[in-house]
Structure formats: C-alpha cells, structure tokens
C-alpha cells in the first residue's frame, strides 16, 4: 500500500511541473509587464512614477533575467511559501490571499460531500426503480441542474431570495467577521452562509453523478450473479447491498477526479456572482488588472487543489479495491 | 404431439414428436427478405426512435435558421434606442379586443414618472389598439452586414411600439437583442467544436497510431489539461487578450481559447477507438487482402469511429456555449457593442436591478433550452452511432 502511495506521489510530480509551466506561460503572455502599464498609468495621471523603486522591484523579482531563470525563481519561491508579489496590492501574494484559500477548500470540500450525500440515494433509487415516475422526475430535475449554469442559478437564487424573503444572499460570513481572526462565532456564521453556494455549485455535479451512478448500477444489476442471488431467494435489499452497491461505491470514489475540476470551476464563478470571500472575486480582479503573479498563484493553487483531490480519491480507491493496489504494484 | 403432464405431476422423459428439420433455421434466413439497409439508414431508424433527440434536433435547426435570418426576424435592430421607453416591462400580446377578434395586437402604453420612487411607471391604455404588422418595412439594416434592407417579419403598428420582452436600460428591445445575440452565442460553440474536433482528431490519431513515447507525451498533456479547472483557465486566457483588439479578433480569440482547451476529451476518444478498431477482424481481413494502411484508415477506421466522434463533439458544444456566456457575463470575453447572450445577461448582474426589472434575465431561457437540446441531440446521436447494439 505504501509503495502504491509513493508511486502515485511520484506520478504527480511531472503533472505539477507541466501545470506550473503552463501557468507561468500564461503569466508571461500579456505583452509588456505590470511595471510598464503602471508607469504609463502614472504618467496619464500626471504623476511621475518612482522609477527607482520599480527598478528595485524588478531586480528583486528577477524581471531583468532571462525567462527560464524567472520561471525557476517563481517555482522555487512557491516551494517555500513565497507566491510572488501582488503589484496591485503592493503586498506579497500570500498576505493578499489570507484565509481565502482555506475558504475555497472548505467550499469545494463541502460541495463534494453534499454532492455525494444527495447523489447516492437518488442514483440508487433511479436505478432500482428504472422507468418509474420517480426515475423520470429525478432525471428531469437532474437535467435541469445540468443545463442551468452555476452563475445563472446563483443569479436566480439571489433574485428569489430578494423577492420572497427580502434578504440578499451572498458573502460567506456576516460583515462583522471580515478580517477577524477565526472564532466560534465566525465559524458559525460561515456555516450559516455556506449552504447556499454549496447548493448552487453542487447542482451540476450532482446531476452528472446521479446519471453515471444510475447507468453503472443498471449495468451491474443485469449481471448474472445478481440474477443468481435473486433466484436463490435473497431479500432484494441484501441483493443490492451485498455486491452491486459495493461496485458502485468504487466508481463513486473514483468519480471525484472528474467532478472536482468542475466543482472548482463552479466554485470560482459562483463566488464571483455571490461575492464570497474565496479566491474567485480576487482572481477576476487580478485578471482584469493584469496582476499576473496574483492570478498565476490562484491558477496554480486551484490546479494543485484538483490534483491533490484526485490523489486522495485514488488512494481511497486503492484502499477499497485491492485490484488497483496490485495493478499499481505490477506496473512498477 | 403428447402434451406436458398437469402441474405437480412427475415429468417423464419428454421428446417432442413434432417433425424435425435440421435446416429450418437456414431456410428461414433465406426466405426472409434480404436486409439491404445501409449503415446510414439503420442509424437514422435508431435515431428516430429517440423522440426527444429528434425534437431537439428540429429545435436546433430552427435556432440556427434564426441565426441566419436574425435581422429579418427581429422586430427592431440591435441598437435602436427608444429614450421614452427605458426599462419598459414586457407587453402582453392579445388577440381579442372587447370580445372582437383583431389578430395579434398590443395595447398602447403611457409612461409616467413616479416622483416618490423615481421609477418609470408604464400603464396599458386599452383604448389604443396597436395591431402588429407583418412583412412590413421597419428599421433599416444591412442583411448579413451587406445588403441594405428594411423588411421585417413583424413590426409595431405605425406610430406604436412593441416590446414583447421588455426593454433595457437604454430603451432597446430585449427580444431583438436576444435574436441578434444568438448569432454570436450559437456560432462560437460550432466554431470552437470544429477546432477542437480537428485538434482532437490529429493529436488523438497520432497518439493512437504511433504509440510509444509520442503517445505517452500526448497522454500526459491531456491529463494535465484535464486536471486544471477549465473556467479559471479560460478566464486567464481571455483576460490576456488586449483591450485594444477589435470585436472580430476578440471573437476569434475566444473561439481559439475554447477550442484549445477542449480537444482533450475528443483526442482520448479517438485514441481509444483507434486502438480498439485496429484489432477488429475486418481490419485484419483488409490487411490480408493486401489493402494499404492509407486505404484501411480512410475506408475502414475513420467511418468506424466518425459517428462516435460526431456524437461526442455534439455533447461538448453546450460546454462551449456556456463558456462563452460565462466569460462574457464576467466581462472577460466579448465586450459591447458586440451582442451575445452572455453580454445581455451582464445587465442582470446586479440584484437590485434584477429585482426591479426581472425581464432582463430572459436571455437565460434560450441559453438553458439550447444546452438541453444539444444534450438530448448528443444522447440520441450516441445511441444511433452504434445502431446494431
């Protein structure tokens, strides 16, 4: 098992390196850099920029060196927690971000868990009651969930919350707790606000998962061993629990790899619409201001989050299913 | 023929004494009319059985006809402003006035400014009946940007007004803007898919055909691209495009971005299909008969997986339409004066605006319908791609 985990970790390294190269290319793509546009902006305002300070900053962040060196500098800094410098905020990225990263992780994790909790019983119901009214109804609702994009759903929910309850949803905590250190009250406030974004982000993933779980379970239920078990007179509940469900569970855990990027995407865009205190609103502001280091760290962080999530799901899957463990060893 | 014993009685050794003909099966096969349906026909039969997919297909054809004749179908042009009718709510379409049939018409409207809330209040004046005109001359436009014309399918009565879906903050007709916006929103998905289709076909084909280290590298790249959340990546790439670019270049840029990141799924499908089909008996047969690789690929392999590919490409179009809508909605994609559904929705971004003028959210309806339709159509095509299963 340990060997499998180590092997899996080793495979992760080239993936992360490739991702970092891609993200760095994106950082470098815009013509010119932040300093140039900054100087121009200052000139337009009739002020003179502090060229001395800019030169210093350029030297400090290695802007005068060739691109590969800059890349190594950036990656090296990230390895010991220095994510670069946000030129717009004039602060290191790690300080700008604060606990927004953890809130992003929290929202994504909560969404995954809620997705599972909702999708599991619905998927089983749909598969065992194939072509019943319940199945059709749930499939239809699921399709709607699939077809309504997250940001639209967020808008619609905001609209109805405003019309029906006269409240404005949005934000992840009461205003009073912003920039406050974590406390019980703050945690409670976050939990109270969490369910709306989680529900919005979860719809698409839940719908997809129900669909896949249903078709997987249907395939499994047609297998001869299920027929045999039924012919033997095993109670229907036990027939379902004993094997098909366990098979479906495997798929359920491995499916995290396909829904996680989707959840993170949805979390970002929903966060922008609902102005949550996660990375989403900062990411878009950074992109609009061409504050590429800040944007780059966000991208890197989101990609890292996904890769780690997939890693965890792979390890859980290996724990659950010995075949994968053994195959991993055989491949070595 | 001796019958079976009654239920419960012991079953003796039982042999049917019906006459036995060992060649019955062969005879029956010969007697049945030879099935002469082509692959395409069988696919069509199978596709037609998926009712929802057929309806979706017809709906999409209608939508693309709207795209082609947007100028003619829209009662007004994209940017005709009516300063007197800012944030006018949708007008109801009536057929009967005081029990008399008039044909489709709307009531004339009066606008007063409520000085307490500073809102415009619109009231229907039922004495003024304004019947719609059909095939009428209205606002001038250039068909496809080339031919000057002013013919519309329907327009407001002379001196009247027509805002079936309301008007926006500049007094522009929302319905006309939705119709015109379809042009950008619906073509961007098709163009993006064409591009990712080509990329997926080439890269997946190379990976599946060559194998070895090329396959390994392409597989890795696919994995990396699939592990990055798409929307943030799209956002980053869209943000890179300079503000100075002209709308057409931005449009092309968005298409490229959507296509560049979407080919991975298709490439995977091509690769796995190629690997699977290569082992098929008919490929072996063709090889033994001396067919060259080029003929095998063109004549046997490509038709084998093309239908699958088209089906899965159809299923990726909604993602692209959503991508463009989301990007434009966030202000990173296309920018006004270009009109797309995403741009129309930016007007509804503010909750307080939305609470007062909910009809600004109407462009969401075609978005959802088109996405649903593409999903159903893709499902139907996927089932039809394997007609004999």
XYZ file of C-alpha atoms in Angstrom, chain B:
389
model
C -47.697 -34.434 -30.013
C -48.059 -35.537 -26.421
C -48.731 -32.646 -24.108
C -46.940 -31.845 -20.892
C -48.191 -33.560 -17.694
C -50.506 -31.494 -15.443
C -48.723 -29.200 -12.984
C -47.344 -31.065 -9.999
C -47.315 -34.473 -11.712
C -43.882 -36.007 -12.347
C -42.344 -35.073 -15.672
C -41.348 -38.163 -17.584
C -38.697 -38.393 -20.266
C -40.048 -35.976 -22.829
C -39.302 -35.833 -26.524
C -41.260 -33.628 -28.831
C -42.667 -35.692 -31.690
C -43.026 -32.701 -33.988
C -41.246 -33.321 -37.306
C -37.663 -32.121 -37.113
C -35.952 -30.247 -39.907
C -32.253 -29.615 -39.226
C -32.065 -26.902 -41.909
C -35.098 -24.928 -40.691
C -33.032 -22.033 -39.416
C -31.108 -21.659 -42.676
C -34.285 -21.873 -44.747
C -35.949 -19.222 -42.638
C -32.963 -16.936 -43.101
C -33.058 -17.447 -46.856
C -36.808 -16.947 -47.084
C -36.682 -13.643 -45.155
C -36.162 -10.612 -47.389
C -32.519 -9.664 -47.547
C -31.880 -6.588 -45.417
C -30.491 -4.028 -47.796
C -30.413 -1.052 -45.470
C -27.199 0.906 -45.452
C -25.429 1.815 -42.250
C -26.775 5.343 -42.553
C -30.354 4.139 -42.844
C -30.035 1.929 -39.787
C -28.577 4.829 -37.849
C -31.437 7.064 -38.949
C -34.027 4.499 -37.828
C -32.359 4.196 -34.473
C -32.041 7.948 -34.110
C -35.708 8.480 -34.978
C -36.727 6.255 -32.067
C -35.204 8.742 -29.629
C -38.156 11.137 -29.718
C -36.564 13.807 -27.545
C -33.423 13.860 -29.696
C -35.472 14.401 -32.860
C -37.407 17.253 -31.266
C -34.150 18.767 -30.020
C -32.635 18.459 -33.478
C -35.594 20.266 -35.048
C -35.417 22.931 -32.353
C -31.729 23.479 -33.028
C -32.303 23.694 -36.783
C -34.926 26.346 -36.062
C -32.470 28.186 -33.823
C -29.792 28.207 -36.495
C -32.334 29.477 -39.025
C -32.970 32.309 -36.574
C -29.223 32.922 -36.534
C -29.137 33.079 -40.323
C -32.076 35.474 -40.652
C -31.732 37.385 -37.392
C -32.111 40.822 -38.985
C -35.353 39.850 -40.709
C -36.865 38.074 -37.701
C -36.065 40.695 -35.100
C -38.691 43.445 -34.966
C -36.006 46.033 -34.352
C -32.243 46.332 -34.758
C -29.701 45.642 -32.010
C -29.079 49.213 -31.043
C -32.267 51.095 -31.883
C -32.975 53.141 -28.778
C -36.266 54.478 -27.572
C -35.419 57.042 -24.910
C -39.068 57.300 -23.916
C -39.225 53.614 -23.109
C -36.417 52.879 -20.685
C -36.890 49.697 -18.629
C -40.328 49.100 -20.126
C -41.800 45.786 -18.917
C -42.838 43.155 -21.480
C -46.057 43.904 -23.328
C -48.732 41.239 -23.432
C -49.813 40.052 -26.863
C -53.605 39.986 -27.236
C -55.873 38.503 -29.894
C -59.330 39.764 -28.845
C -60.318 43.302 -28.002
C -63.690 43.708 -26.221
C -64.804 40.317 -27.484
C -63.824 41.049 -31.064
C -61.100 39.284 -32.926
C -58.447 41.730 -34.092
C -55.454 39.466 -34.624
C -52.260 39.827 -32.643
C -52.022 43.283 -31.139
C -50.702 45.136 -28.091
C -52.274 47.970 -26.160
C -50.703 51.377 -26.351
C -48.814 52.477 -23.308
C -48.402 55.594 -21.238
C -45.370 56.339 -19.143
C -45.385 58.452 -16.029
C -42.511 59.145 -13.704
C -43.274 58.275 -10.106
C -41.545 61.099 -8.299
C -41.511 59.276 -4.950
C -39.611 56.221 -6.097
C -38.114 57.848 -9.187
C -39.283 54.918 -11.259
C -40.965 54.918 -14.603
C -44.465 53.510 -14.382
C -45.994 52.094 -17.551
C -49.756 51.631 -17.858
C -51.683 49.976 -20.667
C -54.186 52.205 -22.404
C -56.878 49.769 -23.545
C -58.475 52.317 -25.861
C -55.434 52.245 -28.123
C -55.231 49.006 -30.034
C -51.977 48.638 -31.917
C -52.124 45.596 -34.206
C -48.855 44.074 -35.352
C -47.895 44.498 -38.975
C -46.444 41.543 -40.828
C -43.815 41.584 -43.607
C -43.543 45.260 -43.013
C -40.936 47.924 -43.577
C -39.332 48.972 -40.338
C -35.921 49.855 -39.028
C -33.285 49.762 -41.776
C -30.487 47.224 -41.529
C -27.906 45.505 -43.659
C -28.657 41.828 -44.219
C -25.540 39.889 -43.161
C -23.846 43.252 -42.975
C -24.008 43.564 -46.774
C -27.392 44.077 -48.375
C -29.333 47.141 -47.244
C -32.945 46.261 -46.434
C -35.765 47.176 -44.082
C -38.158 44.236 -44.308
C -39.135 42.588 -41.003
C -41.301 39.579 -40.209
C -43.367 41.725 -37.892
C -43.115 45.225 -36.550
C -45.130 47.567 -34.314
C -48.135 49.447 -35.634
C -47.415 52.768 -37.305
C -46.618 55.181 -34.511
C -46.941 52.366 -31.992
C -44.379 50.442 -30.056
C -43.572 46.796 -29.466
C -41.543 45.438 -26.549
C -42.689 41.829 -26.250
C -39.885 41.010 -23.812
C -39.436 44.481 -22.387
C -36.628 46.938 -22.893
C -33.303 47.524 -21.171
C -31.657 50.491 -19.509
C -31.114 52.249 -22.846
C -34.609 51.534 -24.127
C -33.533 48.796 -26.517
C -35.852 45.900 -27.344
C -34.776 42.804 -25.398
C -36.372 40.384 -27.885
C -34.442 41.839 -30.823
C -31.267 41.748 -28.812
C -31.791 38.098 -27.859
C -32.350 37.221 -31.530
C -29.238 39.073 -32.600
C -27.227 37.722 -29.660
C -27.960 34.172 -30.799
C -25.702 34.796 -33.755
C -22.570 35.103 -31.613
C -23.559 32.654 -28.894
C -24.560 29.833 -31.207
C -21.772 30.143 -33.774
C -19.000 30.328 -31.212
C -19.887 26.842 -29.988
C -19.846 25.397 -33.506
C -16.566 27.068 -34.466
C -14.940 26.093 -31.174
C -16.026 22.488 -31.606
C -14.767 22.433 -35.201
C -11.399 23.496 -33.926
C -11.236 21.096 -31.013
C -12.518 18.390 -33.353
C -9.609 18.950 -35.736
C -7.114 19.091 -32.874
C -8.560 16.021 -31.205
C -8.605 14.072 -34.459
C -4.997 14.914 -35.306
C -3.461 14.560 -31.849
C -5.559 11.573 -30.837
C -4.875 9.972 -34.192
C -1.132 10.455 -33.858
C -1.171 9.111 -30.308
C -3.214 6.070 -31.228
C -1.395 5.350 -34.489
C 2.206 5.823 -33.383
C 2.050 4.696 -29.785
C 5.342 4.683 -27.930
C 6.742 7.872 -26.459
C 4.628 10.200 -28.613
C 1.550 8.546 -27.190
C 2.987 8.928 -23.686
C 3.654 12.653 -24.110
C 0.233 13.377 -25.586
C -1.441 11.364 -22.853
C 0.403 13.366 -20.206
C -0.566 16.679 -21.773
C -4.187 15.563 -21.876
C -4.065 14.607 -18.215
C -2.570 17.945 -17.255
C -5.137 19.929 -19.210
C -7.950 17.885 -17.745
C -6.768 18.408 -14.188
C -6.916 22.202 -14.412
C -10.362 23.640 -13.717
C -11.493 24.944 -17.116
C -13.319 28.129 -16.250
C -10.451 29.782 -14.326
C -8.102 28.800 -17.136
C -10.484 30.214 -19.748
C -10.759 33.351 -17.671
C -6.997 33.724 -17.508
C -6.547 33.254 -21.239
C -9.441 35.576 -22.056
C -8.031 38.237 -19.760
C -4.762 38.178 -21.638
C -6.360 39.474 -24.825
C -5.581 43.178 -25.089
C -8.475 45.576 -24.718
C -7.443 47.244 -27.962
C -8.355 44.275 -30.116
C -11.328 44.725 -32.418
C -14.504 42.754 -31.612
C -13.944 40.364 -34.523
C -10.449 39.470 -33.341
C -11.716 39.014 -29.778
C -14.432 36.725 -31.126
C -11.815 34.658 -32.964
C -9.635 34.696 -29.852
C -12.420 33.362 -27.644
C -13.118 30.618 -30.177
C -9.462 29.626 -30.170
C -9.336 29.598 -26.378
C -12.442 27.446 -26.114
C -11.141 25.077 -28.784
C -7.589 24.890 -27.466
C -8.614 23.573 -24.081
C -11.431 21.331 -25.140
C -9.816 18.867 -27.503
C -8.624 16.533 -24.746
C -11.815 14.547 -24.407
C -12.112 14.082 -28.163
C -8.446 13.126 -28.521
C -8.931 10.466 -25.852
C -11.976 9.121 -27.655
C -10.132 8.993 -30.985
C -7.145 7.267 -29.454
C -9.084 4.582 -27.637
C -11.343 3.982 -30.641
C -8.333 3.668 -32.942
C -6.700 1.181 -30.602
C -9.897 -0.830 -30.346
C -10.728 -0.795 -34.051
C -7.225 -1.785 -35.060
C -7.894 -5.206 -33.523
C -11.196 -5.725 -35.351
C -11.489 -8.716 -37.665
C -12.475 -6.660 -40.674
C -9.260 -4.669 -40.404
C -7.288 -7.894 -40.316
C -9.257 -9.129 -43.311
C -8.468 -5.951 -45.219
C -4.801 -6.319 -44.361
C -4.727 -9.900 -45.544
C -6.362 -8.871 -48.782
C -3.472 -6.504 -49.262
C -5.035 -3.136 -48.530
C -2.560 -0.363 -47.812
C -2.588 1.444 -44.467
C -3.969 4.575 -46.112
C -6.926 2.694 -47.525
C -7.522 0.915 -44.236
C -7.549 4.179 -42.317
C -9.722 6.059 -44.782
C -12.075 3.261 -45.739
C -12.400 1.212 -42.562
C -11.145 3.030 -39.496
C -12.465 6.546 -39.990
C -16.040 5.526 -40.829
C -15.840 3.223 -37.816
C -15.331 5.968 -35.289
C -16.600 9.081 -37.054
C -20.166 8.643 -35.882
C -18.982 8.287 -32.289
C -16.848 11.353 -32.645
C -19.642 13.471 -34.029
C -21.842 12.358 -31.156
C -19.270 13.256 -28.529
C -18.486 16.534 -30.282
C -22.179 17.408 -30.083
C -22.042 16.787 -26.368
C -19.166 19.254 -25.944
C -20.924 22.135 -27.721
C -23.067 23.088 -24.698
C -19.919 23.417 -22.604
C -18.548 25.904 -25.106
C -21.739 27.932 -25.306
C -21.733 28.035 -21.526
C -18.078 29.021 -21.518
C -18.663 31.983 -23.810
C -21.733 33.021 -21.838
C -19.881 32.805 -18.537
C -16.822 34.678 -19.829
C -18.870 37.466 -21.374
C -21.035 37.614 -18.277
C -17.935 38.165 -16.150
C -16.718 40.866 -18.508
C -13.710 38.892 -19.692
C -14.969 37.660 -23.018
C -16.713 39.677 -25.668
C -17.494 43.271 -24.928
C -20.260 45.572 -26.077
C -21.139 46.705 -28.759
C -20.961 43.028 -29.702
C -24.150 41.337 -28.542
C -24.223 37.812 -27.198
C -26.420 36.148 -24.602
C -23.661 36.436 -22.020
C -23.399 40.169 -22.643
C -27.166 40.555 -22.366
C -27.021 38.782 -19.019
C -24.414 41.189 -17.646
C -27.252 43.705 -17.496
C -28.895 41.427 -14.950
C -25.807 41.097 -12.801
C -26.951 43.496 -10.167
C -29.570 42.057 -7.815
C -31.316 45.340 -7.180
C -31.672 45.913 -10.944
C -32.897 42.370 -11.301
C -35.487 42.728 -8.556
C -36.965 45.785 -10.323
C -36.627 44.596 -13.911
C -36.763 40.778 -13.838
C -37.244 40.510 -17.622
C -33.564 41.272 -18.058
C -32.983 37.653 -17.032
C -34.921 36.383 -20.059
C -31.816 35.761 -22.225
C -31.146 32.880 -19.817
C -34.122 30.985 -21.262
C -32.621 30.372 -24.733
C -29.285 29.507 -23.089
C -30.857 26.752 -20.997
C -33.046 25.492 -23.855
C -30.156 25.289 -26.309
C -27.962 23.484 -23.800
C -30.714 20.974 -23.059
C -31.342 20.466 -26.777
C -27.681 19.831 -27.538
C -27.536 17.339 -24.660
C -30.551 15.415 -25.916
C -29.354 15.516 -29.507
C -25.932 14.262 -28.437
C -27.522 11.418 -26.457
C -29.600 10.419 -29.455
C -26.622 10.570 -31.813
C -24.554 8.489 -29.430
C -27.212 5.793 -29.338
C -27.517 5.933 -33.126
C -23.755 5.726 -33.615
C -23.951 2.073 -32.620
C -27.173 1.147 -34.364
C -26.797 -2.603 -34.044
C -26.144 -2.724 -30.330
